[in-house]
């Protein structure tokens, strides 16, 4: 009889760059017309971390991945594949996972494993977890390094014009190793969705490949990024409304498929885009506060890095323990969304 392995998270790692930017700093250091009170009241965010000039997304991913591999108790040579989720890649191409592979020293080891990028914004980690789980269950891989990493600070409009977006985001990287096991534990289900009708509700254009040239040119024929294309734009209220609807919807789908209720779940990890979105959902469906872990207050929205950062911190502070049933849920640009149920 062929037995299908389970996929479980064998190790986690998390890294944020050292520079802390408080809400007050956005006003006093960056000259943005905002206030600690406005940001805190509407989002719950108190501070975030920004990378320095010269630091890229793959650089942030390295320490998180090293820690996850160490905590998983495996060697780099045991990793069969790298999956990297980001909306702030190092460059247009090749994928940031390729740079990460090199920076992790895999090439010196002669360990030329596949490295693949996932471009699903705040849902990127869950798209990656679904992919990793399937690869493990198929028997193709035994250990997959899955990392979400973002350098938002370079690509947000840190001016009053961009204050609705720039006050929300922070830099960081969260990594896990997803491993095969014969034990009765691990990822029980993953649920993903997308609605392309809202692709412009939160996006960053930079170039349009349908045009010749694909970025405008100045009089000398040099490519220039059009002012309105360089920064992300967001229809905040539209995002808020759909985040609530889709996250509740995908949670219900997961509960139904797994035949569980809120009472069966020990810990909920909601994507950290806005604490008010999560509190609203909790109230709507009756998730008790003590079953939720949050860290948006300290990091802002770190997009693909958020869910692994929550897992890592919850393991470190003892809230997440072996045997617990954990539900992850996210929503992001696209729109995209996802959930996963894990027996830890
Ligand atoms: N500081 C001060 N004032 C601000 C700021 C700020 N940081 N940001 C916006 N404002 C102003 C606006 O300019 C506006 O001023 P005006 O009335 O003079 O025009 C006023 O505050 C109200 O703006 P709204 O956008 O209507 O504020 P809202 O109550 O909707 O809150 C917020 C904005 C917090 C962004 C909210 O809409 C939200 O959280 N939306 C969801 C965002 C989200 O989840 N994004 C991440 C998606 S995940 C991903 O994939 C990347």
Coordinates of C-alpha atoms and ligand atoms in Angstrom, one line a residue:
X1 CA 0.0 0.0 0.0
X2 CA 1.3 3.5 -0.9
X3 CA 1.2 5.8 2.1
X4 CA 1.0 9.5 1.4
X5 CA 3.3 11.5 3.8
X6 CA 2.0 14.4 5.8
X7 CA 3.6 17.9 5.5
X8 CA 4.4 19.6 8.7
X9 CA 6.3 22.8 9.7
X10 CA 9.6 21.5 11.2
X11 CA 11.3 24.8 11.8
X12 CA 10.6 28.6 11.7
X13 CA 12.8 31.7 11.5
X14 CA 12.1 35.4 11.4
X15 CA 14.2 38.5 10.8
X16 CA 13.5 42.3 10.7
X17 CA 16.2 44.9 9.9
X18 CA 17.3 46.8 13.0
X19 CA 16.0 50.3 12.2
X20 CA 12.7 51.0 14.0
X21 CA 10.4 53.7 12.5
X22 CA 7.6 54.8 14.9
X23 CA 4.4 56.5 13.8
X24 CA 5.9 59.8 15.2
X25 CA 9.0 59.2 13.0
X26 CA 6.9 59.2 9.9
X27 CA 5.9 62.7 10.9
X28 CA 9.1 64.1 12.3
X29 CA 11.8 62.3 10.3
X30 CA 9.9 61.8 6.9
X31 CA 7.8 65.0 7.1
X32 CA 4.5 63.2 6.5
X33 CA 1.3 64.9 7.5
X34 CA 0.1 62.1 9.8
X35 CA -0.1 61.3 13.5
X36 CA 0.5 58.4 15.9
X37 CA -3.2 58.8 17.0
X38 CA -4.5 58.5 13.4
X39 CA -2.4 55.4 12.5
X40 CA -2.9 53.6 15.8
X41 CA -6.7 54.2 16.0
X42 CA -7.3 53.0 12.4
X43 CA -4.8 50.2 12.1
X44 CA -3.3 49.3 15.5
X45 CA 0.2 49.9 14.1
X46 CA 2.7 51.6 16.5
X47 CA 6.0 51.0 14.7
X48 CA 7.7 49.1 11.8
X49 CA 11.2 48.2 10.7
X50 CA 12.8 49.7 7.6
X51 CA 15.9 48.3 5.8
X52 CA 18.8 50.5 5.0
X53 CA 19.9 51.5 1.5
X54 CA 21.8 48.6 0.0
X55 CA 19.7 45.9 1.7
X56 CA 17.5 43.8 -0.6
X57 CA 14.6 41.4 -0.1
X58 CA 16.9 38.3 -0.5
X59 CA 19.3 39.8 2.1
X60 CA 16.4 40.0 4.6
X61 CA 15.4 36.4 3.8
X62 CA 18.9 35.0 4.5
X63 CA 18.9 35.2 8.4
X64 CA 15.2 34.1 8.6
X65 CA 16.0 31.0 6.4
X66 CA 19.2 30.2 8.3
X67 CA 17.2 30.2 11.5
X68 CA 14.4 28.1 10.1
X69 CA 16.9 25.5 8.7
X70 CA 18.6 25.4 12.1
X71 CA 15.4 25.0 14.0
X72 CA 14.2 22.3 11.7
X73 CA 17.3 20.3 12.5
X74 CA 18.2 19.7 8.9
X75 CA 21.2 20.5 6.8
X76 CA 21.1 22.8 3.8
X77 CA 21.8 19.8 1.7
X78 CA 18.5 18.3 2.9
X79 CA 16.5 21.1 1.4
X80 CA 15.0 20.0 -1.9
X81 CA 13.4 23.2 -3.1
X82 CA 13.2 27.0 -2.3
X83 CA 9.9 28.8 -2.5
X84 CA 10.1 32.6 -2.0
X85 CA 6.9 34.7 -1.7
X86 CA 7.3 38.5 -2.2
X87 CA 5.7 41.6 -3.8
X88 CA 9.0 43.5 -3.5
X89 CA 11.5 41.3 -5.5
X90 CA 15.1 42.3 -5.7
X91 CA 14.8 42.9 -9.5
X92 CA 12.4 42.3 -12.4
X93 CA 14.1 39.0 -13.1
X94 CA 15.4 36.5 -12.3
X95 CA 13.4 35.6 -9.3
X96 CA 14.5 36.6 -5.8
X97 CA 14.6 32.9 -4.8
X98 CA 17.6 32.5 -7.1
X99 CA 19.5 35.3 -5.3
X100 CA 18.5 33.7 -2.0
X101 CA 19.8 30.3 -3.1
X102 CA 23.2 31.9 -3.9
X103 CA 23.3 34.0 -0.7
X104 CA 22.5 30.9 1.5
X105 CA 25.6 29.2 0.1
X106 CA 23.8 26.5 -1.7
X107 CA 25.9 27.0 -4.8
X108 CA 29.2 26.4 -2.9
X109 CA 27.7 23.2 -1.7
X110 CA 26.9 22.2 -5.3
X111 CA 23.3 22.0 -4.2
X112 CA 21.5 23.4 -7.2
X113 CA 17.9 22.9 -6.0
X114 CA 15.0 24.5 -7.8
X115 CA 14.1 28.0 -6.6
X116 CA 10.7 29.5 -7.4
X117 CA 9.1 32.8 -6.7
X118 CA 5.4 33.3 -5.7
X119 CA 3.8 36.6 -6.5
X120 CA 0.6 36.6 -4.5
X121 CA 1.1 39.5 -2.2
X122 CA -0.3 39.2 1.3
X123 CA -1.6 35.7 0.4
X124 CA 1.8 34.7 -0.9
X125 CA 2.8 32.6 2.1
X126 CA -0.4 30.5 2.0
X127 CA -0.1 30.0 -1.8
X128 CA 3.5 28.8 -1.0
X129 CA 2.3 26.6 1.9
X130 CA -0.3 25.0 -0.4
X131 CA 2.4 24.4 -3.1
X132 CA 4.9 23.0 -0.6
X133 CA 2.3 20.7 1.0
X134 CA 1.4 19.3 -2.4
X135 CA 5.0 18.8 -3.4
X136 CA 5.7 16.9 -0.1
X137 CA 2.5 14.8 -0.4
X138 CA 3.4 13.9 -4.0
X139 CA 6.7 12.5 -2.7
X140 CA 8.7 14.9 -5.0
X141 CA 10.3 16.7 -2.0
X142 CA 11.1 15.9 1.6
X143 CA 12.0 19.4 2.9
X144 CA 11.0 22.7 1.3
X145 CA 12.3 26.0 2.4
X146 CA 9.4 28.5 2.2
X147 CA 10.1 32.1 2.9
X148 CA 8.1 35.3 2.7
X149 CA 10.3 38.5 2.5
X150 CA 9.6 42.1 1.8
X151 CA 11.5 45.4 1.5
X152 CA 8.5 47.6 1.3
X153 CA 10.3 50.8 2.6
X154 CA 12.1 51.2 -0.8
X155 CA 8.9 51.1 -2.8
X156 CA 6.3 53.1 -0.9
X157 CA 5.7 56.8 -1.3
X158 CA 7.0 58.2 2.0
X159 CA 5.3 61.5 1.5
X160 CA 2.0 63.0 2.6
X161 CA 0.6 62.0 -0.8
X162 CA 1.3 58.3 -0.1
X163 CA 0.4 58.4 3.6
X164 CA -2.6 56.0 3.3
X165 CA -0.3 53.2 2.1
X166 CA 3.1 54.0 3.5
X167 CA 1.9 54.1 7.1
X168 CA 0.8 50.5 6.8
X169 CA 3.8 48.6 5.6
X170 CA 7.1 47.4 7.2
X171 CA 10.1 45.3 6.1
X172 CA 10.9 41.8 7.2
X173 CA 11.3 38.1 6.4
X174 CA 9.7 35.0 7.9
X175 CA 10.7 31.5 6.9
X176 CA 9.6 27.9 7.6
X177 CA 10.9 24.5 6.6
X178 CA 8.0 22.2 5.4
X179 CA 9.0 18.6 5.9
X180 CA 7.5 15.2 5.2
X181 CA 6.5 13.0 8.1
X182 CA 4.8 9.7 8.7
X183 CA 3.3 11.1 11.9
X184 CA -0.4 12.1 12.1
X185 CA 0.1 15.8 12.1
X186 CA 0.8 18.8 9.9
X187 CA -1.1 20.7 7.2
X188 CA -4.6 19.3 7.0
X189 CA -6.0 21.5 4.3
X190 CA -5.3 24.6 2.2
X191 CA -7.9 26.8 0.6
X192 CA -7.0 29.5 -1.9
X193 CA -8.9 32.0 -4.1
X194 CA -8.5 35.1 -6.3
X195 CA -10.8 37.7 -7.9
X196 CA -9.1 39.5 -10.8
X197 CA -11.9 42.1 -11.0
X198 CA -10.1 44.0 -8.3
X199 CA -6.6 43.8 -9.6
X200 CA -6.4 47.7 -9.7
X201 CA -7.7 48.2 -6.2
X202 CA -4.2 47.8 -4.7
X203 CA -1.4 47.7 -7.2
X204 CA 1.9 49.2 -8.3
X205 CA 2.4 49.6 -12.1
X206 CA 6.0 50.7 -12.8
X207 CA 5.8 49.4 -16.4
X208 CA 3.3 48.3 -18.9
X209 CA 4.6 45.6 -21.2
X210 CA 1.9 46.1 -23.7
X211 CA 3.4 49.5 -24.6
X212 CA 6.5 50.2 -26.8
X213 CA 8.5 51.4 -25.0
X214 CA 7.3 49.6 -21.9
X215 CA 8.4 52.6 -19.7
X216 CA 8.1 56.2 -21.0
X217 CA 11.3 57.7 -22.4
X218 CA 12.8 61.2 -21.9
X219 CA 14.1 63.3 -24.8
X220 CA 17.4 61.4 -24.8
X221 CA 15.7 58.1 -25.1
X222 CA 16.3 57.0 -21.5
X223 CA 13.6 55.0 -19.8
X224 CA 11.8 56.9 -17.0
X225 CA 9.2 55.6 -14.6
X226 CA 6.1 57.8 -14.9
X227 CA 5.3 59.6 -11.6
X228 CA 2.0 57.9 -11.1
X229 CA 3.4 54.4 -11.7
X230 CA 6.3 54.4 -9.3
X231 CA 4.3 53.9 -6.1
X232 CA 1.5 51.6 -4.9
X233 CA -2.0 52.9 -5.0
X234 CA -4.8 51.6 -2.9
X235 CA -8.6 52.0 -2.6
X236 CA -8.5 51.5 1.2
X237 CA -12.2 51.2 1.8
X238 CA -12.7 48.6 -1.0
X239 CA -9.8 46.6 0.3
X240 CA -11.2 46.7 3.9
X241 CA -14.6 45.5 2.8
X242 CA -13.4 42.7 0.6
X243 CA -10.8 41.6 3.2
X244 CA -13.6 41.1 5.7
X245 CA -15.8 39.2 3.3
X246 CA -13.2 37.0 1.8
X247 CA -11.4 36.1 5.0
X248 CA -14.7 35.1 6.6
X249 CA -15.7 33.2 3.4
X250 CA -12.4 31.2 3.3
X251 CA -12.6 30.5 7.0
X252 CA -16.1 29.0 6.6
X253 CA -14.8 26.9 3.6
X254 CA -12.0 25.6 5.8
X255 CA -14.2 24.8 8.8
X256 CA -16.7 23.0 6.6
X257 CA -14.1 21.0 4.8
X258 CA -12.3 20.0 8.0
X259 CA -15.6 19.5 9.9
X260 CA -14.4 21.8 12.7
X261 CA -15.8 24.8 14.5
X262 CA -14.1 27.8 16.2
X263 CA -14.2 25.8 19.5
X264 CA -11.9 23.1 17.9
X265 CA -9.2 25.7 17.0
X266 CA -6.5 26.6 19.6
X267 CA -4.9 29.5 17.7
X268 CA -5.9 31.8 14.9
X269 CA -3.3 33.6 12.9
X270 CA -4.8 36.4 10.8
X271 CA -2.8 38.2 8.2
X272 CA -1.6 41.5 9.8
X273 CA -2.8 44.2 7.3
X274 CA -4.9 46.1 9.8
X275 CA -5.8 45.1 13.3
X276 CA -9.3 46.6 12.9
X277 CA -10.0 44.3 10.0
X278 CA -9.1 41.3 12.2
X279 CA -11.0 42.6 15.2
X280 CA -14.1 43.1 13.0
X281 CA -13.9 39.5 11.7
X282 CA -13.3 38.1 15.2
X283 CA -16.5 39.9 16.4
X284 CA -18.5 38.9 13.3
X285 CA -17.8 35.2 13.7
X286 CA -17.1 35.0 17.5
X287 CA -13.4 34.3 17.7
X288 CA -12.2 35.0 21.3
X289 CA -9.4 37.4 21.6
X290 CA -7.3 34.9 23.6
X291 CA -7.2 32.6 20.6
X292 CA -5.6 35.2 18.3
X293 CA -1.9 36.1 17.9
X294 CA -1.0 39.6 16.5
X295 CA 2.2 41.4 15.9
X296 CA 1.2 44.2 13.6
X297 CA 1.7 46.7 16.4
X298 CA 5.5 46.2 16.2
X299 CA 6.0 45.4 12.5
X300 CA 3.2 46.9 10.4
X301 CA 2.1 44.8 7.4
X302 CA 5.0 42.7 6.3
X303 CA 2.9 41.1 3.6
X304 CA 4.3 37.6 2.7
X305 CA 6.5 37.6 5.8
X306 CA 3.6 38.1 8.2
X307 CA 2.2 34.6 8.8
X308 CA 5.6 32.9 9.3
X309 CA 6.6 35.7 11.7
X310 CA 3.4 35.0 13.8
X311 CA 4.2 31.3 13.9
X312 CA 7.8 32.0 14.9
X313 CA 7.0 34.4 17.7
X314 CA 4.1 32.2 19.0
X315 CA 6.5 29.3 19.2
X316 CA 9.2 31.4 20.9
X317 CA 6.8 32.8 23.6
X318 CA 5.2 29.4 24.2
X319 CA 1.7 30.2 22.9
X320 CA 2.1 27.7 20.0
X321 CA 2.7 24.1 21.2
X322 CA 2.8 20.7 19.7
X323 CA -0.7 19.2 19.3
X324 CA -2.5 22.5 18.8
X325 CA -4.9 23.1 15.9
X326 CA -3.9 26.3 14.2
X327 CA -5.8 28.2 11.5
X328 CA -4.0 30.7 9.2
X329 CA -5.9 33.1 7.1
X330 CA -4.9 35.9 4.7
X331 CA -6.1 38.4 2.2
X332 CA -4.3 40.7 -0.2
X333 CA -3.8 42.5 -3.4
X334 CA -5.2 40.8 -6.5
X335 CA -7.5 40.3 -4.7
X336 CA -6.2 37.0 -3.4
X337 CA -7.0 35.1 -0.2
X338 CA -6.3 31.8 1.5
X339 CA -6.6 29.8 4.7
X340 CA -4.9 26.7 6.0
X341 CA -5.6 24.3 8.9
X342 CA -2.6 22.8 10.7
X343 CA -2.3 20.3 13.5
X344 CA 0.9 21.4 15.0
Ligands
LIG1 N1 -2.4 59.8 8.4 C1 -3.3 60.8 8.4 N2 -4.3 60.9 7.5 C2 -4.5 59.9 6.6 C3 -3.6 58.9 6.5 C4 -2.5 58.8 7.5 N3 -1.6 57.8 7.5 N4 -3.9 58.1 5.5 C5 -5.1 58.6 5.0 N5 -5.4 59.7 5.7 C6 -6.5 60.7 5.4 C7 -6.9 60.6 4.0 O1 -6.2 61.4 3.2 C8 -8.4 61.1 4.1 O2 -8.3 62.5 4.2 P1 -9.4 63.4 3.5 O3 -10.7 63.1 4.1 O4 -8.9 64.8 3.8 O5 -9.3 63.1 2.0 C9 -8.8 60.6 5.5 O6 -7.6 60.3 6.2 C10 -9.7 59.4 5.5 O7 -9.1 58.5 4.5 P2 -9.7 57.1 4.2 O8 -8.9 56.4 3.2 O9 -11.2 57.3 3.9 O10 -9.6 56.4 5.6 P3 -10.1 55.0 6.1 O11 -10.9 55.3 7.3 O12 -10.7 54.2 5.0 O13 -8.8 54.3 6.6 C11 -7.1 52.7 5.9 C12 -7.7 54.1 5.7 C13 -6.6 52.5 7.3 C14 -6.0 52.6 4.9 C15 -8.2 51.7 5.6 O14 -9.0 52.0 4.5 C16 -7.7 50.2 5.5 O15 -7.1 49.7 6.4 N6 -7.9 49.6 4.4 C17 -7.4 48.3 4.1 C18 -6.0 48.3 3.9 C19 -5.3 47.0 3.7 O16 -5.7 46.0 4.3 N7 -4.2 47.0 2.9 C20 -3.3 45.9 2.8 C21 -3.8 44.9 1.8 S1 -2.8 43.6 1.8 C22 -1.7 43.4 0.5 O17 -1.8 42.5 -0.3 C23 -0.6 44.3 0.3

